[in-house]
Short mmCIF file of C-alpha atoms in Angstrom, two decimals:
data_model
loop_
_atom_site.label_atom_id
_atom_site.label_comp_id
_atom_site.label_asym_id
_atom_site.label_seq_id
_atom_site.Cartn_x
_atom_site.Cartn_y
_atom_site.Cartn_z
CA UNK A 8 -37.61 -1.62 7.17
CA UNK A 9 -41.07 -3.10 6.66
CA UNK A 10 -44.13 -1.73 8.70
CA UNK A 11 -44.36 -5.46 9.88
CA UNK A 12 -41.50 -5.03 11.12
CA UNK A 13 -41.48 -2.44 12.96
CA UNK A 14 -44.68 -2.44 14.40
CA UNK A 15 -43.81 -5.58 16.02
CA UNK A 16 -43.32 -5.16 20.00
CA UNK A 17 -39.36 -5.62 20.62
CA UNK A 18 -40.11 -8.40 23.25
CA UNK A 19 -42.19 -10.41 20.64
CA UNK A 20 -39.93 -10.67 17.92
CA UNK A 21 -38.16 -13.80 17.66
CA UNK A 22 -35.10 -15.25 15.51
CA UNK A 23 -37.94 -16.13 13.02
CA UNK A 24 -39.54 -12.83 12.36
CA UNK A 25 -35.22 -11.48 12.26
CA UNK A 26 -34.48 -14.49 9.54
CA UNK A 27 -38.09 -13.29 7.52
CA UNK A 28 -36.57 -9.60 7.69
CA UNK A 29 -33.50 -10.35 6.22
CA UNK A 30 -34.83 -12.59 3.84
CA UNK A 31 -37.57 -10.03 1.99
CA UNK A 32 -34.66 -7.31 2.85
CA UNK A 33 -31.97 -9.55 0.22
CA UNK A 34 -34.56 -10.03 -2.31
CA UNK A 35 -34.02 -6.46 -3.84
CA UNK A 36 -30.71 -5.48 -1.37
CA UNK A 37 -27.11 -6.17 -2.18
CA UNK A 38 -25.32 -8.36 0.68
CA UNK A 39 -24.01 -5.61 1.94
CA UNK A 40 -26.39 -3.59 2.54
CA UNK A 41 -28.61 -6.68 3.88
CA UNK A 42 -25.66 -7.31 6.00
CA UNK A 43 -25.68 -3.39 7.25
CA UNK A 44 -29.25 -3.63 7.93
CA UNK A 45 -29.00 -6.93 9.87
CA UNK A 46 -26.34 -5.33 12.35
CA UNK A 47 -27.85 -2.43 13.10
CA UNK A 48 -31.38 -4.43 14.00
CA UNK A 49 -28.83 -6.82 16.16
CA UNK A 50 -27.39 -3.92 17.92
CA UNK A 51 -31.21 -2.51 18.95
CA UNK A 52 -32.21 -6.07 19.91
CA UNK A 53 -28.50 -6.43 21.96
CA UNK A 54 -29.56 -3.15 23.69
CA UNK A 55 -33.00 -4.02 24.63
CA UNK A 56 -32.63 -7.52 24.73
CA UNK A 57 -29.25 -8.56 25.94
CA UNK A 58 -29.89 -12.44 26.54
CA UNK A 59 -31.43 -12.85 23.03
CA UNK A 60 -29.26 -14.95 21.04
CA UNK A 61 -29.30 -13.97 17.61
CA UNK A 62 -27.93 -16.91 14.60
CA UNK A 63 -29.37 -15.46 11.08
CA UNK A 64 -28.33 -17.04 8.19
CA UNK A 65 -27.06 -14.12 5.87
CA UNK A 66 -26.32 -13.84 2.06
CA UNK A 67 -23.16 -14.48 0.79
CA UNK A 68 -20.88 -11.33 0.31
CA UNK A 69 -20.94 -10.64 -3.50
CA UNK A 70 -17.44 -11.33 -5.46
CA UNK A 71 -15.98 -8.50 -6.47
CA UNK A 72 -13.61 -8.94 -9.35
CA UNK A 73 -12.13 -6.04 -10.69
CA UNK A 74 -11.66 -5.68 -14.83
CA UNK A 75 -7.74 -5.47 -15.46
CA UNK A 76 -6.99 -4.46 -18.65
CA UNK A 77 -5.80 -6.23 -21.17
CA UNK A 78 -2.45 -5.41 -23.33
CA UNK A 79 -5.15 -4.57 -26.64
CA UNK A 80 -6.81 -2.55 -24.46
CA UNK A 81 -3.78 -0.74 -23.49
CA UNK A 82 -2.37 -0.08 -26.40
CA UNK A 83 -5.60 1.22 -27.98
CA UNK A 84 -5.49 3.73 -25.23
CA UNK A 85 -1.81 4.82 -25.62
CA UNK A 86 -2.86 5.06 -29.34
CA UNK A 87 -5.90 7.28 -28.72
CA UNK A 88 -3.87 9.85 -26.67
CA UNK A 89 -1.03 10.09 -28.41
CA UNK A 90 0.06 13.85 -28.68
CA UNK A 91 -2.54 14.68 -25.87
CA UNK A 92 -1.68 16.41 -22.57
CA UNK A 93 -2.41 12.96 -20.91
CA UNK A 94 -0.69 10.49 -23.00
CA UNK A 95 3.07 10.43 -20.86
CA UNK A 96 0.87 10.29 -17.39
CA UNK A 97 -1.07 7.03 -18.93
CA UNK A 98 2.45 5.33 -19.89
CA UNK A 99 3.68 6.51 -16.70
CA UNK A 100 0.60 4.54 -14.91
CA UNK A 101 1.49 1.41 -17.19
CA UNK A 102 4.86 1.13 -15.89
CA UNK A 103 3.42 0.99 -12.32
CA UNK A 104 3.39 4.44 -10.97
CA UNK A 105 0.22 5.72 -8.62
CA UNK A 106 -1.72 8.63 -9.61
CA UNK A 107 -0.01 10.81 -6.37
CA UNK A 108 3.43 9.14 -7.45
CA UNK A 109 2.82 10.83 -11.17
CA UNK A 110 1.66 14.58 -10.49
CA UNK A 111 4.46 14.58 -8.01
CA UNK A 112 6.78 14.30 -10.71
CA UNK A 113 8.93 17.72 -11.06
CA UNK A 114 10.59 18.30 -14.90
CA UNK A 115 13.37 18.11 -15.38
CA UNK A 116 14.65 17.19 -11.31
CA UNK A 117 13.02 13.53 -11.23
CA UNK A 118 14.65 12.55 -14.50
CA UNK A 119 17.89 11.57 -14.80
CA UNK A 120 18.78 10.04 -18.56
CA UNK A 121 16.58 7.26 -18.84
CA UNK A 122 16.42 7.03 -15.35
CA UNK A 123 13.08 8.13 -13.37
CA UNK A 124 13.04 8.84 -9.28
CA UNK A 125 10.07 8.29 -7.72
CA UNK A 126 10.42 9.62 -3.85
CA UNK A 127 7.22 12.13 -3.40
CA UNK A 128 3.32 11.85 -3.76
CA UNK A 129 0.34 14.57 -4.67
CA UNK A 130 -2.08 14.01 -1.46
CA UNK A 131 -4.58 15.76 0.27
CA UNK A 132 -4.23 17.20 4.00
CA UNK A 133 -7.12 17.10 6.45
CA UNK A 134 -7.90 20.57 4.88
CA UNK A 135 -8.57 19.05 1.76
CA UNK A 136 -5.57 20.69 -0.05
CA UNK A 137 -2.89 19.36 -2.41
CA UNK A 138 0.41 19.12 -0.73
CA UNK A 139 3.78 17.01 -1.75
CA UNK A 140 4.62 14.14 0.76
CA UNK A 141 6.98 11.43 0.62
CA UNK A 142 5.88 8.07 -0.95
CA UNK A 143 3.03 5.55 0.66
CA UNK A 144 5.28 3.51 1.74
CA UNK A 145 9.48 3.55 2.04
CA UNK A 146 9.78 0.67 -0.32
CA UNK A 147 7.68 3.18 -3.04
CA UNK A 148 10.54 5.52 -3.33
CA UNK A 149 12.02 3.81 -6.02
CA UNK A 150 14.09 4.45 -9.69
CA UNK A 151 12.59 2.91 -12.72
CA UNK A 152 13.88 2.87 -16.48
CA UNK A 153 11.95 4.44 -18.63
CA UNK A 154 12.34 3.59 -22.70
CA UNK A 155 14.30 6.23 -25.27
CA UNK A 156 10.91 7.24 -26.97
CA UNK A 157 8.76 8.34 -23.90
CA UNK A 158 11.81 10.15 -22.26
CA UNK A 159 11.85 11.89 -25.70
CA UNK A 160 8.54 12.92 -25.39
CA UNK A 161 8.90 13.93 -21.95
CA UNK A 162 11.81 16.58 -22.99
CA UNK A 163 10.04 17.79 -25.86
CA UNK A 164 6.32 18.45 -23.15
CA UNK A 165 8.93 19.42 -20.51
CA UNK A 166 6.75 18.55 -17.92
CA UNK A 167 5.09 14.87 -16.79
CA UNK A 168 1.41 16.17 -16.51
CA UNK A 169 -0.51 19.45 -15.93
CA UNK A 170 -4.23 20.73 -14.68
CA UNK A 171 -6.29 19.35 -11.63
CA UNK A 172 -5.41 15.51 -10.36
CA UNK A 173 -8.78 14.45 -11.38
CA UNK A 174 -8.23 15.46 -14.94
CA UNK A 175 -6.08 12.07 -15.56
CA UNK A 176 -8.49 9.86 -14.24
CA UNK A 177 -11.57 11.67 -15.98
CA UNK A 178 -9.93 12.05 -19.20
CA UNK A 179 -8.88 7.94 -18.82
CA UNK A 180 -12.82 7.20 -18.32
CA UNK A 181 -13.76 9.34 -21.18
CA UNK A 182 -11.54 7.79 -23.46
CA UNK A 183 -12.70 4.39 -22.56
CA UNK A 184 -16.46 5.43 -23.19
CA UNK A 185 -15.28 6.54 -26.72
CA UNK A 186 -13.52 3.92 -27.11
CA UNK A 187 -16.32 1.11 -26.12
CA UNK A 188 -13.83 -0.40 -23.78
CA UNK A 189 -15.17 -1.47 -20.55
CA UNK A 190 -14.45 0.69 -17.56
CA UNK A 191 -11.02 0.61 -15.33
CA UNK A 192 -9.29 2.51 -13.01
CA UNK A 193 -6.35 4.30 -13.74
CA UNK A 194 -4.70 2.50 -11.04
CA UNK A 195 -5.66 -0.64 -13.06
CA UNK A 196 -2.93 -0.09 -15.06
CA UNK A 197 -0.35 -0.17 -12.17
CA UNK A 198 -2.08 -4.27 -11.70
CA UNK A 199 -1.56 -4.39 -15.26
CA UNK A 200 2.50 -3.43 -14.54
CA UNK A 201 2.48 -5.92 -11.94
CA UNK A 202 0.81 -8.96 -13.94
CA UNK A 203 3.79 -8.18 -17.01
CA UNK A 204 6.28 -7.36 -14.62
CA UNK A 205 5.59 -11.22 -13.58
CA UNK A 206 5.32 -12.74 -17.02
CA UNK A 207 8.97 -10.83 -17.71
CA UNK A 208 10.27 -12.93 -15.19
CA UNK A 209 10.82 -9.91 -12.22
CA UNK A 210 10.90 -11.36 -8.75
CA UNK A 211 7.70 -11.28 -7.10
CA UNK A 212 9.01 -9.73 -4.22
CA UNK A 213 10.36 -6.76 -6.23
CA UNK A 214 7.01 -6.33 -7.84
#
Protein backbone atom coordinates (compact mmCIF):
# COMPACT_ATOMS: atom_id res chain seq x y z
CA UNK A 1 0.00 0.00 0.00
CA UNK A 2 1.13 3.58 -0.60
CA UNK A 3 2.77 5.64 2.30
CA UNK A 4 -0.23 8.07 1.56
CA UNK A 5 -2.10 5.68 2.38
CA UNK A 6 -1.23 4.52 5.21
CA UNK A 7 -0.17 7.37 6.96
CA UNK A 8 -3.57 8.64 6.72
CA UNK A 9 -5.47 8.62 10.27
CA UNK A 10 -8.26 5.72 9.95
CA UNK A 11 -11.01 8.28 11.00
CA UNK A 12 -9.98 10.68 8.12
CA UNK A 13 -10.09 8.55 5.28
CA UNK A 14 -13.08 8.78 3.27
CA UNK A 15 -14.70 6.74 0.24
CA UNK A 16 -12.55 9.16 -1.88
CA UNK A 17 -9.10 8.56 -0.60
CA UNK A 18 -10.50 4.25 -0.73
CA UNK A 19 -11.65 4.88 -4.65
CA UNK A 20 -7.87 6.86 -5.24
CA UNK A 21 -6.27 3.62 -3.56
CA UNK A 22 -7.76 1.28 -5.67
CA UNK A 23 -7.41 3.23 -8.59
CA UNK A 24 -3.27 3.79 -8.52
CA UNK A 25 -3.42 0.04 -6.94
CA UNK A 26 -5.16 -1.35 -10.70
CA UNK A 27 -2.85 0.66 -12.71
CA UNK A 28 0.03 -1.99 -12.40
CA UNK A 29 -2.31 -4.86 -10.33
CA UNK A 30 -4.37 -7.56 -11.93
CA UNK A 31 -8.22 -7.38 -10.80
CA UNK A 32 -7.67 -9.77 -8.60
CA UNK A 33 -5.28 -8.84 -6.73
CA UNK A 34 -6.81 -5.11 -6.71
CA UNK A 35 -9.88 -6.85 -5.65
CA UNK A 36 -7.80 -8.81 -2.69
CA UNK A 37 -6.33 -5.64 -1.64
CA UNK A 38 -9.66 -3.72 -1.60
CA UNK A 39 -11.22 -6.40 0.89
CA UNK A 40 -8.77 -6.64 3.16
CA UNK A 41 -8.63 -2.51 3.54
CA UNK A 42 -12.70 -2.95 3.85
CA UNK A 43 -12.37 -5.45 6.53
CA UNK A 44 -9.80 -2.93 8.70
CA UNK A 45 -12.15 -0.01 7.98
CA UNK A 46 -15.42 -2.54 8.99
CA UNK A 47 -13.43 -3.20 12.22
CA UNK A 48 -12.59 0.25 13.16
CA UNK A 49 -15.23 1.88 11.51
CA UNK A 50 -18.38 -0.13 11.51
CA UNK A 51 -20.97 2.62 10.27
CA UNK A 52 -18.71 3.57 7.29
CA UNK A 53 -20.37 2.64 4.22
CA UNK A 54 -18.03 1.60 1.73
CA UNK A 55 -19.34 1.62 -2.49
CA UNK A 56 -15.86 1.46 -4.59
CA UNK A 57 -16.12 1.04 -8.01
CA UNK A 58 -13.70 -1.98 -8.81
CA UNK A 59 -12.08 -3.33 -12.09
CA UNK A 60 -13.64 -5.77 -13.99
CA UNK A 61 -12.51 -9.45 -13.26
CA UNK A 62 -10.16 -10.37 -16.20
CA UNK A 63 -11.61 -13.16 -18.78
CA UNK A 64 -9.99 -16.08 -18.52
CA UNK A 65 -10.22 -18.22 -21.59
CA UNK A 66 -8.40 -21.25 -21.59
CA UNK A 67 -6.41 -22.47 -25.07
CA UNK A 68 -8.12 -25.89 -26.13
CA UNK A 69 -6.30 -27.57 -28.51
CA UNK A 70 -6.94 -27.96 -31.73
CA UNK A 71 -7.19 -31.49 -33.73
CA UNK A 72 -3.54 -30.25 -35.76
CA UNK A 73 -2.30 -29.66 -32.64
CA UNK A 74 -3.20 -33.00 -31.41
CA UNK A 75 -2.12 -34.97 -33.83
CA UNK A 76 1.31 -33.27 -34.06
CA UNK A 77 1.64 -34.32 -30.49
CA UNK A 78 0.55 -38.00 -30.89
CA UNK A 79 3.08 -37.84 -33.81
CA UNK A 80 5.97 -36.48 -31.73
CA UNK A 81 5.62 -39.24 -29.05
CA UNK A 82 5.06 -41.97 -30.88
CA UNK A 83 7.16 -44.98 -29.49
CA UNK A 84 7.80 -42.87 -26.25
CA UNK A 85 6.92 -44.01 -22.72
CA UNK A 86 4.16 -41.25 -22.82
CA UNK A 87 2.54 -41.64 -26.09
CA UNK A 88 -0.60 -44.35 -24.87
CA UNK A 89 -1.16 -41.94 -21.60
CA UNK A 90 -1.58 -38.79 -24.18
CA UNK A 91 -4.21 -40.89 -26.39
CA UNK A 92 -5.61 -42.05 -23.27
CA UNK A 93 -6.12 -38.16 -22.17
CA UNK A 94 -7.65 -37.53 -25.79
CA UNK A 95 -10.33 -39.94 -25.34
CA UNK A 96 -11.35 -38.13 -22.10
CA UNK A 97 -9.63 -39.79 -19.27
CA UNK A 98 -8.15 -37.53 -16.12
CA UNK A 99 -4.62 -37.69 -15.27
CA UNK A 100 -5.63 -39.79 -11.70
CA UNK A 101 -8.14 -41.86 -13.98
CA UNK A 102 -4.86 -42.87 -16.28
CA UNK A 103 -1.99 -43.88 -13.71
CA UNK A 104 -4.72 -45.79 -12.01
CA UNK A 105 -4.89 -47.95 -14.85
CA UNK A 106 -3.56 -51.66 -13.85
CA UNK A 107 -2.23 -53.93 -17.14
CA UNK A 108 -3.65 -56.18 -18.09
CA UNK A 109 -6.95 -56.09 -15.24
CA UNK A 110 -8.59 -52.73 -16.66
CA UNK A 111 -8.58 -54.03 -20.21
CA UNK A 112 -10.87 -56.20 -21.46
CA UNK A 113 -10.60 -56.67 -25.58
CA UNK A 114 -11.15 -53.38 -26.81
CA UNK A 115 -12.90 -52.58 -23.88
CA UNK A 116 -11.27 -50.14 -21.11
CA UNK A 117 -12.74 -49.86 -17.23
CA UNK A 118 -12.24 -46.88 -15.69
CA UNK A 119 -13.39 -47.30 -11.76
CA UNK A 120 -10.13 -45.99 -9.65
CA UNK A 121 -8.01 -42.69 -9.48
CA UNK A 122 -4.08 -41.88 -8.49
CA UNK A 123 -4.68 -39.09 -5.59
CA UNK A 124 -2.94 -37.73 -2.87
CA UNK A 125 -3.95 -38.24 0.98
CA UNK A 126 -3.62 -35.43 3.51
CA UNK A 127 -0.06 -36.94 3.95
CA UNK A 128 0.77 -36.04 0.63
CA UNK A 129 1.12 -39.69 -0.62
CA UNK A 130 -0.13 -41.52 -3.71
CA UNK A 131 -2.91 -43.83 -2.91
CA UNK A 132 -5.71 -45.59 -5.34
CA UNK A 133 -9.34 -44.32 -4.69
CA UNK A 134 -12.42 -44.78 -6.49
CA UNK A 135 -13.35 -42.27 -9.29
CA UNK A 136 -14.28 -38.30 -8.65
CA UNK A 137 -17.43 -38.86 -9.06
CA UNK A 138 -19.85 -42.27 -9.45
CA UNK A 139 -20.85 -41.30 -12.92
CA UNK A 140 -16.67 -41.38 -13.73
CA UNK A 141 -16.50 -45.07 -13.31
CA UNK A 142 -17.18 -45.75 -16.68
CA UNK A 143 -16.12 -48.37 -19.87
CA UNK A 144 -14.88 -46.76 -22.98
CA UNK A 145 -13.80 -48.38 -26.44
CA UNK A 146 -10.63 -48.00 -27.24
CA UNK A 147 -9.48 -48.48 -31.22
CA UNK A 148 -7.51 -51.93 -32.48
CA UNK A 149 -4.13 -49.97 -32.92
CA UNK A 150 -3.68 -48.35 -29.40
CA UNK A 151 -4.91 -51.59 -27.60
CA UNK A 152 -2.09 -53.11 -29.74
CA UNK A 153 0.29 -50.92 -28.45
CA UNK A 154 -0.88 -51.24 -25.05
CA UNK A 155 -0.17 -55.24 -25.15
CA UNK A 156 3.01 -54.90 -26.75
CA UNK A 157 4.20 -51.79 -23.50
CA UNK A 158 2.15 -54.06 -21.17
CA UNK A 159 1.51 -51.39 -19.02
CA UNK A 160 -0.63 -47.82 -19.54
CA UNK A 161 2.13 -45.47 -18.09
CA UNK A 162 5.15 -45.62 -15.71
CA UNK A 163 7.47 -43.08 -13.43
CA UNK A 164 6.18 -40.16 -11.13
CA UNK A 165 2.47 -38.56 -12.01
CA UNK A 166 4.09 -35.37 -12.87
CA UNK A 167 6.19 -36.93 -15.55
CA UNK A 168 2.99 -36.93 -18.05
CA UNK A 169 2.17 -33.54 -17.59
CA UNK A 170 5.94 -32.27 -17.73
CA UNK A 171 6.84 -34.33 -20.59
CA UNK A 172 3.28 -32.86 -22.40
CA UNK A 173 4.70 -29.14 -21.69
CA UNK A 174 8.05 -30.00 -22.98
CA UNK A 175 6.87 -31.32 -26.05
CA UNK A 176 4.76 -28.35 -26.72
CA UNK A 177 7.84 -25.94 -26.17
CA UNK A 178 9.65 -28.07 -28.86
CA UNK A 179 7.08 -28.13 -30.74
CA UNK A 180 6.22 -24.14 -30.79
CA UNK A 181 2.70 -24.98 -29.90
CA UNK A 182 1.14 -22.80 -27.41
CA UNK A 183 0.78 -24.11 -23.91
CA UNK A 184 -2.23 -26.53 -22.57
CA UNK A 185 -3.00 -28.64 -19.93
CA UNK A 186 -3.04 -32.15 -20.17
CA UNK A 187 -6.47 -32.09 -18.97
CA UNK A 188 -7.12 -29.89 -22.08
CA UNK A 189 -7.29 -32.74 -23.97
CA UNK A 190 -10.15 -34.37 -21.92
CA UNK A 191 -12.22 -30.62 -23.22
CA UNK A 192 -10.87 -31.53 -26.43
CA UNK A 193 -12.80 -35.27 -25.99
CA UNK A 194 -15.73 -33.49 -24.94
CA UNK A 195 -15.93 -30.75 -27.86
CA UNK A 196 -15.55 -34.11 -30.61
CA UNK A 197 -17.52 -36.23 -28.55
CA UNK A 198 -20.27 -33.38 -29.40
CA UNK A 199 -19.50 -32.85 -33.05
CA UNK A 200 -19.87 -37.00 -33.31
CA UNK A 201 -23.23 -36.52 -32.35
CA UNK A 202 -22.90 -38.18 -28.43
CA UNK A 203 -25.61 -36.90 -26.15
CA UNK A 204 -24.59 -34.08 -24.18
CA UNK A 205 -25.65 -35.55 -21.16
CA UNK A 206 -23.39 -38.60 -21.68
CA UNK A 207 -20.48 -36.35 -22.32
Amino acid sequence: LPKWFTEMNIHDITQADIQKLVNEYAEDHSPKSTRNMHGLVSAIMSLNRPNMVIRTTLPQKALYEPYIPTESDIKTILKHAEGTEWEIGLWLAVFGLRRSEILALQYPDDLEGNTLHINKALVTNSDDEYVIKTTKTTDSTRDIYLPDNLVAKIHAKKSFVNGHPNSLCDYLTDTEKALGLPHFSLHKLRHYYASMAHTMGIPDSYI
